[in-house]
Short mmCIF file of C-alpha atoms in Angstrom, two decimals:
data_model
loop_
_atom_site.label_atom_id
_atom_site.label_comp_id
_atom_site.label_asym_id
_atom_site.label_seq_id
_atom_site.Cartn_x
_atom_site.Cartn_y
_atom_site.Cartn_z
CA MET A 104 9.25 4.15 7.91
CA ASP A 105 11.70 6.09 9.44
CA TYR A 106 10.52 9.56 9.76
CA PHE A 107 6.58 10.58 10.49
CA PRO A 108 6.19 12.35 7.46
CA PHE A 109 3.47 15.87 8.91
CA PHE A 110 3.05 19.39 6.80
CA PHE A 111 4.39 22.07 9.59
CA ASP A 112 2.02 25.41 9.21
CA LEU A 113 4.38 27.57 9.39
CA ARG A 114 2.54 31.08 8.74
CA GLN A 115 2.64 33.63 10.82
CA GLN A 116 4.95 31.18 13.44
CA PRO A 117 8.49 32.37 15.14
CA VAL A 118 11.19 29.89 13.77
CA LEU A 119 14.51 30.36 14.99
CA VAL A 120 17.54 30.14 12.61
CA VAL A 121 21.15 29.34 13.78
CA GLY A 122 23.35 30.73 11.42
CA GLY A 123 24.59 33.39 8.60
CA GLY A 124 25.89 32.33 4.79
CA GLN A 125 24.61 30.42 2.01
CA ILE A 126 22.98 27.35 4.00
CA ALA A 127 21.30 29.33 6.33
CA LEU A 128 19.99 31.13 2.99
CA ARG A 129 18.62 28.35 1.13
CA LYS A 130 16.71 26.61 4.50
CA VAL A 131 15.65 30.48 4.64
CA ARG A 132 14.47 31.03 1.47
CA LEU A 133 11.31 28.22 1.97
CA LEU A 134 10.45 29.67 5.26
CA ALA A 135 9.78 32.87 3.67
CA GLN A 136 7.25 31.13 1.15
CA ALA A 137 5.29 28.63 3.96
CA GLY A 138 5.26 32.05 5.76
CA ALA A 139 7.22 32.41 8.96
CA VAL A 140 8.53 34.82 11.30
CA ILE A 141 12.16 33.90 10.92
CA ARG A 142 14.83 35.38 13.76
CA LEU A 143 18.58 34.83 13.17
CA VAL A 144 20.86 34.64 15.61
CA SER A 145 24.50 34.93 13.69
CA PRO A 146 27.70 37.46 14.79
CA ASN A 147 27.47 37.40 10.26
CA CYS A 148 24.60 38.03 8.05
CA LEU A 149 24.08 37.79 3.98
CA PRO A 150 22.76 40.90 2.76
CA GLU A 151 19.61 39.05 0.86
CA LEU A 152 19.15 36.13 3.75
CA GLU A 153 19.09 39.52 5.87
CA GLN A 154 15.75 40.91 3.51
CA LEU A 155 14.75 37.49 3.42
CA ILE A 156 14.36 38.79 7.34
CA ALA A 157 12.52 42.50 7.29
CA ALA A 158 10.27 40.62 5.11
CA SER A 159 9.01 38.27 6.99
CA GLY A 160 8.48 40.53 10.06
CA GLY A 161 11.65 39.17 11.92
CA ARG A 162 14.80 40.13 12.44
CA TRP A 163 18.22 39.40 12.34
CA GLN A 164 20.46 39.80 16.13
CA LYS A 165 24.12 39.64 15.91
CA LYS A 166 25.79 37.48 18.49
CA VAL A 167 26.72 33.67 18.38
CA PHE A 168 24.47 31.47 19.33
CA GLU A 169 22.84 30.48 23.13
CA PRO A 170 20.44 28.47 24.75
CA VAL A 171 17.76 31.25 25.85
CA ASP A 172 17.72 31.90 22.38
CA LEU A 173 15.58 29.05 21.98
CA GLU A 174 12.88 30.61 23.80
CA ALA A 175 9.66 31.74 21.74
CA CYS A 176 10.13 29.99 17.98
CA CYS A 177 8.12 26.49 17.63
CA LEU A 178 11.04 25.01 15.18
CA VAL A 179 15.21 25.42 15.21
CA ILE A 180 17.43 25.30 11.25
CA SER A 181 20.82 25.11 12.37
CA ALA A 182 22.40 26.44 8.99
CA THR A 183 25.84 26.65 10.16
CA ASP A 184 29.76 25.19 8.74
CA ASN A 185 30.37 25.01 13.02
CA ALA A 186 29.89 21.12 14.07
CA ALA A 187 30.10 21.90 18.05
CA VAL A 188 27.79 24.75 17.56
CA ASN A 189 25.25 22.56 15.46
CA GLU A 190 25.69 19.32 17.85
CA ASN A 191 25.02 21.89 20.39
CA VAL A 192 21.10 23.59 19.13
CA SER A 193 20.46 20.12 18.18
CA ALA A 194 21.30 18.20 21.86
CA LEU A 195 19.35 20.60 24.18
CA CYS A 196 16.89 21.37 21.27
CA LYS A 197 15.93 17.48 22.07
CA ALA A 198 16.16 18.05 26.22
CA ARG A 199 13.47 20.54 25.48
CA TYR A 200 11.35 19.09 22.58
CA LEU A 201 11.34 20.85 20.20
CA PRO A 202 11.82 19.95 16.40
CA VAL A 203 15.51 20.08 15.22
CA ASN A 204 16.70 20.28 11.90
CA VAL A 205 20.51 20.03 12.04
CA VAL A 206 21.31 20.44 7.69
CA ASP A 207 22.64 18.18 6.13
CA ASN A 208 23.27 15.88 9.51
CA PRO A 209 19.99 13.44 10.22
CA ALA A 210 22.19 12.73 12.92
CA LEU A 211 21.21 15.82 14.85
CA CYS A 212 17.26 16.12 13.53
CA SER A 213 14.86 15.57 15.37
CA ILE A 214 12.81 16.27 11.75
CA ILE A 215 14.68 16.69 7.76
CA THR A 216 13.44 18.48 4.83
CA PRO A 217 12.07 17.10 2.37
CA ALA A 218 12.25 17.63 -1.53
CA ILE A 219 9.71 19.22 -2.43
CA ILE A 220 7.55 19.97 -5.20
CA ASP A 221 5.39 23.16 -4.68
CA ARG A 222 2.51 23.29 -7.19
CA SER A 223 -0.24 25.32 -3.75
CA PRO A 224 -2.23 23.93 -2.34
CA ILE A 225 -0.77 20.69 -3.23
CA VAL A 226 2.92 20.28 -1.90
CA VAL A 227 4.52 16.81 -2.86
CA ALA A 228 7.83 15.96 0.01
CA ILE A 229 10.19 13.66 -1.41
CA SER A 230 12.91 11.61 1.45
CA SER A 231 15.54 9.84 1.68
CA ALA A 232 15.60 10.30 5.56
CA GLY A 233 18.87 11.56 3.95
CA ALA A 234 20.05 8.15 3.18
CA ALA A 235 19.98 8.94 -0.88
CA PRO A 236 18.53 12.66 -1.12
CA VAL A 237 20.46 13.11 -4.53
CA LEU A 238 18.07 10.04 -5.85
CA ALA A 239 14.97 12.08 -3.96
CA ARG A 240 16.26 14.98 -6.13
CA LYS A 241 16.06 12.60 -8.88
CA LEU A 242 12.37 11.55 -8.21
CA LYS A 243 11.30 15.15 -7.68
CA GLN A 244 12.40 15.32 -11.07
CA ARG A 245 10.57 13.01 -12.24
CA LEU A 246 7.13 14.41 -10.52
CA GLU A 247 7.72 17.52 -11.66
CA ILE A 248 7.54 16.65 -15.17
CA LEU A 249 4.27 14.68 -14.11
CA LEU A 250 2.55 17.84 -12.16
CA PRO A 251 1.00 20.76 -14.31
CA GLN A 252 2.24 23.51 -13.24
CA GLN A 253 -1.60 24.47 -13.19
CA TYR A 254 -2.18 21.90 -10.67
CA GLY A 255 -2.54 24.60 -7.55
CA LYS A 256 -4.98 26.48 -9.84
CA PHE A 257 -7.40 23.41 -10.31
CA ALA A 258 -6.76 22.05 -6.15
CA ALA A 259 -7.83 25.59 -5.38
CA PHE A 260 -11.43 25.17 -7.26
CA CYS A 261 -11.92 21.96 -5.52
CA GLY A 262 -11.19 23.51 -2.44
CA THR A 263 -13.83 26.24 -2.95
CA LEU A 264 -16.74 23.21 -3.64
CA ARG A 265 -16.22 21.70 -0.08
CA ASP A 266 -18.95 23.10 2.05
CA LYS A 267 -20.52 22.59 -1.11
CA VAL A 268 -20.93 19.29 -1.21
CA LYS A 269 -20.64 18.52 2.04
CA GLN A 270 -24.49 19.77 2.44
CA ALA A 271 -25.80 18.43 -0.82
CA LEU A 272 -24.51 14.40 -0.23
CA PRO A 273 -23.95 12.26 2.74
CA GLU A 274 -20.38 11.37 3.11
CA HIS A 275 -20.60 7.69 1.66
CA GLN A 276 -20.88 9.57 -1.44
CA ARG A 277 -19.08 12.77 -1.56
CA ARG A 278 -15.67 10.69 -2.46
CA TYR A 279 -17.09 8.99 -5.33
CA PHE A 280 -18.20 12.18 -6.42
CA TRP A 281 -14.55 14.26 -6.61
CA GLU A 282 -13.37 11.07 -8.09
CA LYS A 283 -15.18 11.32 -11.01
CA LEU A 284 -15.33 15.33 -11.23
CA ILE A 285 -10.75 14.08 -10.87
CA ALA A 286 -11.49 12.17 -13.79
CA GLY A 287 -14.53 14.71 -15.99
CA PRO A 288 -13.33 18.03 -17.58
CA VAL A 289 -13.67 20.41 -14.81
CA GLU A 290 -9.90 19.91 -14.65
CA ASN A 291 -9.30 21.69 -18.22
CA LEU A 292 -12.19 24.02 -18.11
CA VAL A 293 -10.75 25.21 -14.91
CA TYR A 294 -6.89 25.96 -16.37
CA GLN A 295 -8.94 27.63 -19.75
CA ASP A 296 -10.58 30.22 -17.26
CA LYS A 297 -14.28 28.48 -18.41
CA GLU A 298 -15.66 29.20 -13.79
CA GLU A 299 -18.61 29.22 -15.22
CA ALA A 300 -18.58 25.84 -16.71
CA ALA A 301 -16.60 24.03 -14.55
CA GLN A 302 -19.27 25.40 -12.00
CA GLN A 303 -22.41 23.85 -13.99
CA TRP A 304 -20.67 21.18 -14.71
CA VAL A 305 -20.55 20.34 -10.98
CA THR A 306 -23.81 21.75 -10.20
CA ALA A 307 -25.43 18.55 -13.23
CA SER A 308 -23.04 15.78 -11.57
CA LEU A 309 -24.80 17.25 -8.39
CA SER A 310 -28.09 16.97 -8.71
CA LYS A 311 -27.73 13.68 -10.30
CA ALA A 312 -25.84 12.70 -7.94
CA LYS A 313 -28.40 12.88 -5.06
CA ALA A 314 -30.68 11.06 -7.07
CA ALA A 315 -28.68 8.19 -7.14
CA ASN A 316 -29.12 4.99 -6.82
CA ALA A 317 -27.22 4.42 -3.03
CA ILE A 318 -26.18 0.72 -3.47
CA GLY A 319 -22.67 1.15 -2.92
CA GLU A 320 -21.11 -2.52 -4.81
CA VAL A 321 -18.35 -5.11 -3.83
CA TYR A 322 -15.27 -6.32 -5.90
CA LEU A 323 -13.78 -9.63 -5.09
CA VAL A 324 -10.32 -8.73 -5.93
CA GLY A 325 -7.88 -12.24 -4.78
CA ALA A 326 -4.36 -11.07 -3.72
CA GLY A 327 -2.58 -13.15 -5.38
CA PRO A 328 0.43 -15.78 -3.23
CA GLY A 329 2.01 -13.41 -0.95
CA ALA A 330 4.59 -10.75 -2.39
CA PRO A 331 2.75 -7.63 -2.57
CA ASP A 332 4.63 -6.56 -6.05
CA LEU A 333 2.74 -9.79 -7.69
CA LEU A 334 -0.72 -7.44 -7.46
CA THR A 335 -2.10 -7.17 -10.33
CA LEU A 336 -3.33 -2.98 -11.47
CA ARG A 337 -6.68 -4.00 -11.41
CA ALA A 338 -6.35 -4.99 -7.92
CA LEU A 339 -4.76 -1.83 -6.93
CA GLN A 340 -7.06 0.04 -8.43
CA LEU A 341 -9.42 -0.96 -6.45
CA MET A 342 -7.51 -1.34 -3.37
CA GLN A 343 -7.22 2.69 -3.02
CA GLN A 344 -11.27 3.24 -4.03
CA CYS A 345 -12.71 1.61 -1.39
CA ASP A 346 -14.80 2.33 1.92
CA VAL A 347 -13.85 -1.38 3.72
CA VAL A 348 -11.84 -3.98 3.20
CA LEU A 349 -13.07 -7.61 4.23
CA TYR A 350 -9.70 -9.53 4.22
CA ASP A 351 -8.56 -13.04 5.46
CA ARG A 352 -5.75 -14.97 6.89
CA LEU A 353 -3.28 -15.36 3.84
CA VAL A 354 -3.47 -11.24 3.04
CA SER A 355 0.38 -10.44 3.84
CA GLU A 356 0.94 -7.50 6.16
CA PRO A 357 2.93 -5.33 2.96
CA ILE A 358 -0.48 -6.45 0.78
CA MET A 359 -2.90 -4.86 3.38
CA GLU A 360 -0.33 -0.85 2.91
CA ARG A 361 -0.92 -1.12 -0.08
CA VAL A 362 -4.75 -0.80 0.40
CA ARG A 363 -6.78 2.78 1.33
CA ARG A 364 -4.90 4.41 4.53
CA ASP A 365 -8.71 5.79 5.99
CA ALA A 366 -11.12 2.51 4.79
CA ASP A 367 -12.29 0.31 7.26
CA ARG A 368 -10.97 -3.48 8.32
CA ILE A 369 -12.44 -5.91 8.57
CA TYR A 370 -11.11 -9.42 10.02
CA VAL A 371 -12.72 -12.55 8.74
CA GLY A 372 -9.67 -14.94 8.94
CA LYS A 373 -10.79 -18.58 8.40
CA ARG A 374 -7.59 -21.64 9.49
CA ARG A 375 -8.29 -24.95 9.68
CA ALA A 376 -10.99 -26.26 12.46
CA GLU A 377 -10.86 -22.26 13.34
CA HIS A 378 -13.23 -19.55 11.08
CA ALA A 379 -12.92 -16.21 12.63
CA VAL A 380 -15.72 -15.44 10.75
CA GLU A 381 -18.71 -18.16 9.67
CA GLN A 382 -19.05 -18.44 5.65
CA ALA A 383 -22.69 -17.63 5.33
CA ALA A 384 -21.91 -14.20 7.94
CA ILE A 385 -19.34 -12.66 5.92
CA ASN A 386 -21.77 -13.42 2.49
CA GLN A 387 -24.05 -11.34 4.13
CA MET A 388 -22.03 -8.98 5.48
CA LEU A 389 -20.96 -8.85 1.62
CA VAL A 390 -24.68 -7.78 0.65
CA ASP A 391 -25.57 -5.31 3.84
CA LEU A 392 -22.22 -3.21 2.92
CA ALA A 393 -22.97 -2.54 0.05
CA LYS A 394 -27.20 -1.17 0.78
CA GLU A 395 -24.86 1.43 3.33
CA GLY A 396 -23.92 1.86 -0.12
CA LYS A 397 -19.76 1.60 0.32
CA ARG A 398 -17.83 0.27 -2.25
CA VAL A 399 -16.72 -3.75 -0.72
CA LEU A 400 -12.85 -4.79 -1.24
CA ARG A 401 -13.06 -8.87 -0.28
CA LEU A 402 -9.87 -9.25 -0.50
CA LYS A 403 -8.61 -12.85 -1.60
CA GLY A 404 -5.32 -13.98 -0.77
CA GLY A 405 -4.42 -16.29 -4.33
CA ASP A 406 -7.67 -15.95 -7.35
CA PRO A 407 -10.90 -16.06 -5.81
CA PHE A 408 -11.80 -18.86 -7.95
CA ILE A 409 -9.50 -20.81 -7.19
CA PHE A 410 -10.65 -22.53 -3.85
CA GLY A 411 -11.54 -18.40 -2.53
CA ARG A 412 -15.52 -18.93 -1.85
CA GLY A 413 -15.74 -16.49 -4.48
CA GLY A 414 -18.63 -18.50 -6.16
CA GLU A 415 -20.01 -18.64 -3.09
CA GLU A 416 -20.29 -15.13 -2.27
CA ILE A 417 -20.81 -13.80 -5.37
CA GLU A 418 -24.14 -16.07 -6.29
CA LEU A 419 -25.71 -14.01 -2.42
CA LEU A 420 -24.52 -10.97 -3.91
CA ALA A 421 -26.36 -11.57 -7.12
CA ALA A 422 -29.70 -13.03 -5.64
CA ASN A 423 -29.03 -9.73 -4.08
CA ASN A 424 -28.50 -6.95 -7.13
CA ILE A 425 -25.82 -5.90 -6.03
CA PRO A 426 -23.20 -4.98 -8.18
CA PHE A 427 -20.31 -6.66 -8.00
CA GLU A 428 -16.27 -6.75 -10.03
CA VAL A 429 -14.59 -10.25 -10.00
CA VAL A 430 -10.49 -9.66 -10.03
CA PRO A 431 -8.48 -12.63 -10.71
CA GLY A 432 -5.82 -12.91 -9.08
CA ILE A 433 -1.93 -15.33 -9.18
CA THR A 434 -3.17 -18.31 -7.52
CA ALA A 435 -0.92 -20.22 -4.63
CA ALA A 436 0.07 -22.99 -7.86
CA SER A 437 1.60 -20.35 -9.98
CA GLY A 438 3.66 -18.43 -7.97
CA CYS A 439 4.84 -20.58 -5.45
CA ALA A 440 6.33 -23.10 -8.54
CA ALA A 441 7.59 -20.60 -10.80
CA TYR A 442 9.02 -19.58 -7.36
CA ALA A 443 10.56 -22.59 -6.65
CA GLY A 444 11.37 -23.21 -9.75
CA ILE A 445 9.34 -26.34 -10.53
CA PRO A 446 7.54 -25.81 -13.62
CA LEU A 447 4.14 -26.71 -13.83
CA THR A 448 4.96 -28.06 -16.66
CA HIS A 449 6.95 -30.07 -19.40
CA ARG A 450 7.12 -32.00 -22.47
CA ASP A 451 9.35 -34.04 -20.05
CA HIS A 452 7.57 -35.10 -17.95
CA ALA A 453 3.66 -33.43 -17.27
CA GLN A 454 1.16 -32.98 -19.80
CA SER A 455 -1.44 -31.19 -17.62
CA VAL A 456 -1.91 -29.97 -13.57
CA ARG A 457 -4.91 -30.90 -11.53
CA PHE A 458 -5.43 -27.91 -8.49
CA ILE A 459 -6.96 -30.34 -5.92
CA THR A 460 -7.70 -29.47 -1.72
CA GLY A 461 -9.06 -31.55 0.83
CA HIS A 462 -11.14 -28.95 2.46
CA LEU A 463 -14.11 -29.36 -0.09
CA LYS A 464 -17.74 -28.41 1.21
CA ALA A 465 -19.07 -29.80 4.96
CA ASN A 466 -16.18 -31.60 5.07
CA ASP A 467 -16.35 -34.15 2.25
CA THR A 468 -12.83 -35.58 1.32
CA ASN A 469 -14.30 -37.83 -1.17
CA ILE A 470 -10.81 -37.48 -3.06
CA LEU A 471 -11.20 -39.09 -6.76
CA TRP A 472 -7.52 -41.63 -6.46
CA PRO A 473 -7.34 -43.48 -9.17
CA GLU A 474 -7.65 -40.51 -11.11
CA LEU A 475 -4.61 -38.51 -9.90
CA VAL A 476 -1.47 -41.73 -10.59
CA ALA A 477 -1.08 -40.76 -13.54
CA ASP A 478 3.14 -40.61 -14.06
CA ASP A 479 2.00 -37.28 -16.62
CA GLN A 480 0.47 -34.92 -15.20
CA THR A 481 1.58 -32.57 -12.01
CA LEU A 482 -0.84 -32.46 -9.29
CA VAL A 483 -0.49 -29.52 -7.06
CA PHE A 484 -2.30 -29.76 -3.39
CA TYR A 485 -3.82 -26.29 -1.51
CA MET A 486 -3.83 -26.65 2.28
CA SER A 487 -1.95 -29.72 2.50
CA LEU A 488 0.45 -29.60 5.39
CA GLN A 489 -2.23 -31.77 7.57
CA GLY A 490 -3.27 -34.02 5.19
CA LEU A 491 0.68 -34.70 3.41
CA PRO A 492 0.77 -37.72 5.11
CA ALA A 493 -2.53 -38.58 3.87
CA ILE A 494 -1.87 -38.25 0.65
CA CYS A 495 1.12 -39.45 -0.08
CA GLU A 496 0.11 -42.96 0.94
CA ALA A 497 -3.07 -42.27 -0.48
CA LEU A 498 -1.63 -41.69 -4.03
CA ILE A 499 0.86 -45.04 -3.26
CA THR A 500 -1.74 -47.21 -2.10
CA HIS A 501 -3.66 -46.39 -4.84
CA GLY A 502 -0.32 -46.87 -7.70
CA LYS A 503 1.78 -43.95 -8.25
CA ALA A 504 4.98 -44.80 -7.12
CA PRO A 505 7.28 -44.24 -3.44
CA SER A 506 9.26 -42.86 -5.55
CA THR A 507 7.39 -39.87 -7.62
CA PRO A 508 9.14 -36.66 -7.09
CA ALA A 509 7.40 -34.00 -4.70
CA ALA A 510 7.97 -30.43 -3.17
CA LEU A 511 6.25 -28.78 -0.04
CA ILE A 512 6.92 -25.37 -0.34
CA GLU A 513 6.94 -22.95 3.10
CA LYS A 514 4.68 -20.03 2.26
CA GLY A 515 5.13 -19.23 -1.15
CA THR A 516 6.64 -16.02 -3.06
CA THR A 517 7.50 -14.20 0.43
CA PRO A 518 10.94 -13.21 2.10
CA GLU A 519 10.12 -16.35 4.24
CA GLN A 520 9.88 -19.06 1.73
CA ASN A 521 11.37 -22.41 1.81
CA THR A 522 11.15 -25.41 -0.42
CA TYR A 523 11.10 -28.74 0.86
CA THR A 524 12.14 -31.09 -1.45
CA GLY A 525 11.21 -35.43 -1.68
CA THR A 526 9.22 -38.16 -3.02
CA LEU A 527 6.30 -39.37 -1.78
CA ALA A 528 7.81 -42.10 0.65
CA SER A 529 9.83 -39.46 2.13
CA LEU A 530 9.00 -35.99 2.50
CA PRO A 531 5.88 -37.10 4.87
CA LEU A 532 8.93 -37.59 7.17
CA ILE A 533 10.63 -34.05 6.07
CA ALA A 534 8.25 -31.90 7.42
CA LYS A 535 7.26 -33.75 10.86
CA ASN A 536 11.66 -33.42 11.27
CA SER A 537 11.22 -29.81 9.63
CA ALA A 538 8.94 -27.32 12.47
CA ILE A 539 7.22 -25.99 8.67
CA GLN A 540 4.32 -23.70 8.95
CA ALA A 541 0.91 -22.87 6.52
CA PRO A 542 0.19 -21.41 4.30
CA THR A 543 2.44 -24.57 2.16
CA LEU A 544 2.00 -26.00 -0.48
CA LEU A 545 2.36 -29.37 -1.88
CA ILE A 546 3.36 -30.21 -5.48
CA ILE A 547 4.25 -33.55 -7.02
CA GLY A 548 5.06 -34.49 -10.46
CA GLY A 549 8.11 -34.87 -12.24
CA VAL A 550 9.17 -31.33 -13.17
CA VAL A 551 9.78 -31.31 -8.82
CA GLY A 552 13.03 -33.21 -10.58
CA LEU A 553 13.81 -30.30 -12.33
CA GLN A 554 14.26 -28.34 -9.05
CA PRO A 555 17.60 -28.43 -8.32
CA ALA A 556 18.92 -26.88 -11.53
CA LEU A 557 15.99 -24.09 -11.95
CA GLN A 558 15.77 -22.40 -8.56
CA TRP A 559 18.93 -20.87 -9.27
CA TYR A 560 17.58 -19.30 -11.77
CA ARG A 561 14.57 -16.97 -9.78
CA ARG A 562 15.12 -13.83 -8.94
#
């Protein structure tokens, strides 16, 4: 993030503008709309600019800029075509920690002005950090079409309800109410000036909300193999409406950035033989949080029902009559194989796929190796890094050819993805010499032999 976005309350606040031409005029128009009291310093001033300044309650000082002009102002806009003046204003402001904007010169700015969509009290600001202002304006044009002109009217109506809703509902129920209001018929009623009908809807909905059961709900959501653009649409929707999120170490930071900003976050990550929170405790935590009336997001790497213990979690939810929803995610086998250029099935190599883990409940590793040695199938081992030598040795011992192609995929679908290929006989040594880090996925079978040709076509 190059700039931290703020909305600046300039109502009746003193703002200094340096410059009196067309560049200054564009900025002063916006400042006047925001209610600022504008003081302008410039030897010359356009008539329209002078009128705007007078209307704001400010004044024009007909002179060149001096450091003393920076006194008694909360914001400075330098809008001249004189580079030396702009640089001087910028340096003096930064030395005083005074916010300064030098028009069309981001390097001299401590703040920048975005492209604005005004549906007051709703205001949308779009910035490219000065890198591509035309692109920002194009995005503004697209959003202008999506936001009705009357959107501000609806927002103002919602503002009149805030105290009423706050008094009627406890905190954890308010957002649910607002979501229903925004999705309901009230918006159109406001646009049609049917405020009495809108108020009746609000009163009836508040009564229902107060009488409703306060129990929350749980969402078991698959976060996919790592890349945030592989999240499902439903996953993103629930990530934006949760009150609290329980997440593990396989959920990447770029994915966590898509969770609602003010949601509480609880890390329950698990590594091999190292559990931040035991599974039984996680299960109970989901129940307890839901009973507090919260919307609980259980965010899991991959898919919740493929080695994600989702089944164990919903058993306890069902036993406690907690409403829940399961959202599938792209499992690591599909995501990592696709990004590595390895088809899991192929008419010439594999007619079936096996998903296998060496981490079963109670550390039971009773894998039926004789079933895994057939040549017409693809084997996918999850959580395979530590057990790689033992897996390859067991398959060879039970009759699988040592020359069988095998691949170990590190941090699949992320920018740090690496794919190591070899055979059952050679891959353990390759991995040992490569300092590979979890998470990894092991793929074994004839399809791996296609990877050198197909990897170049990966996006």
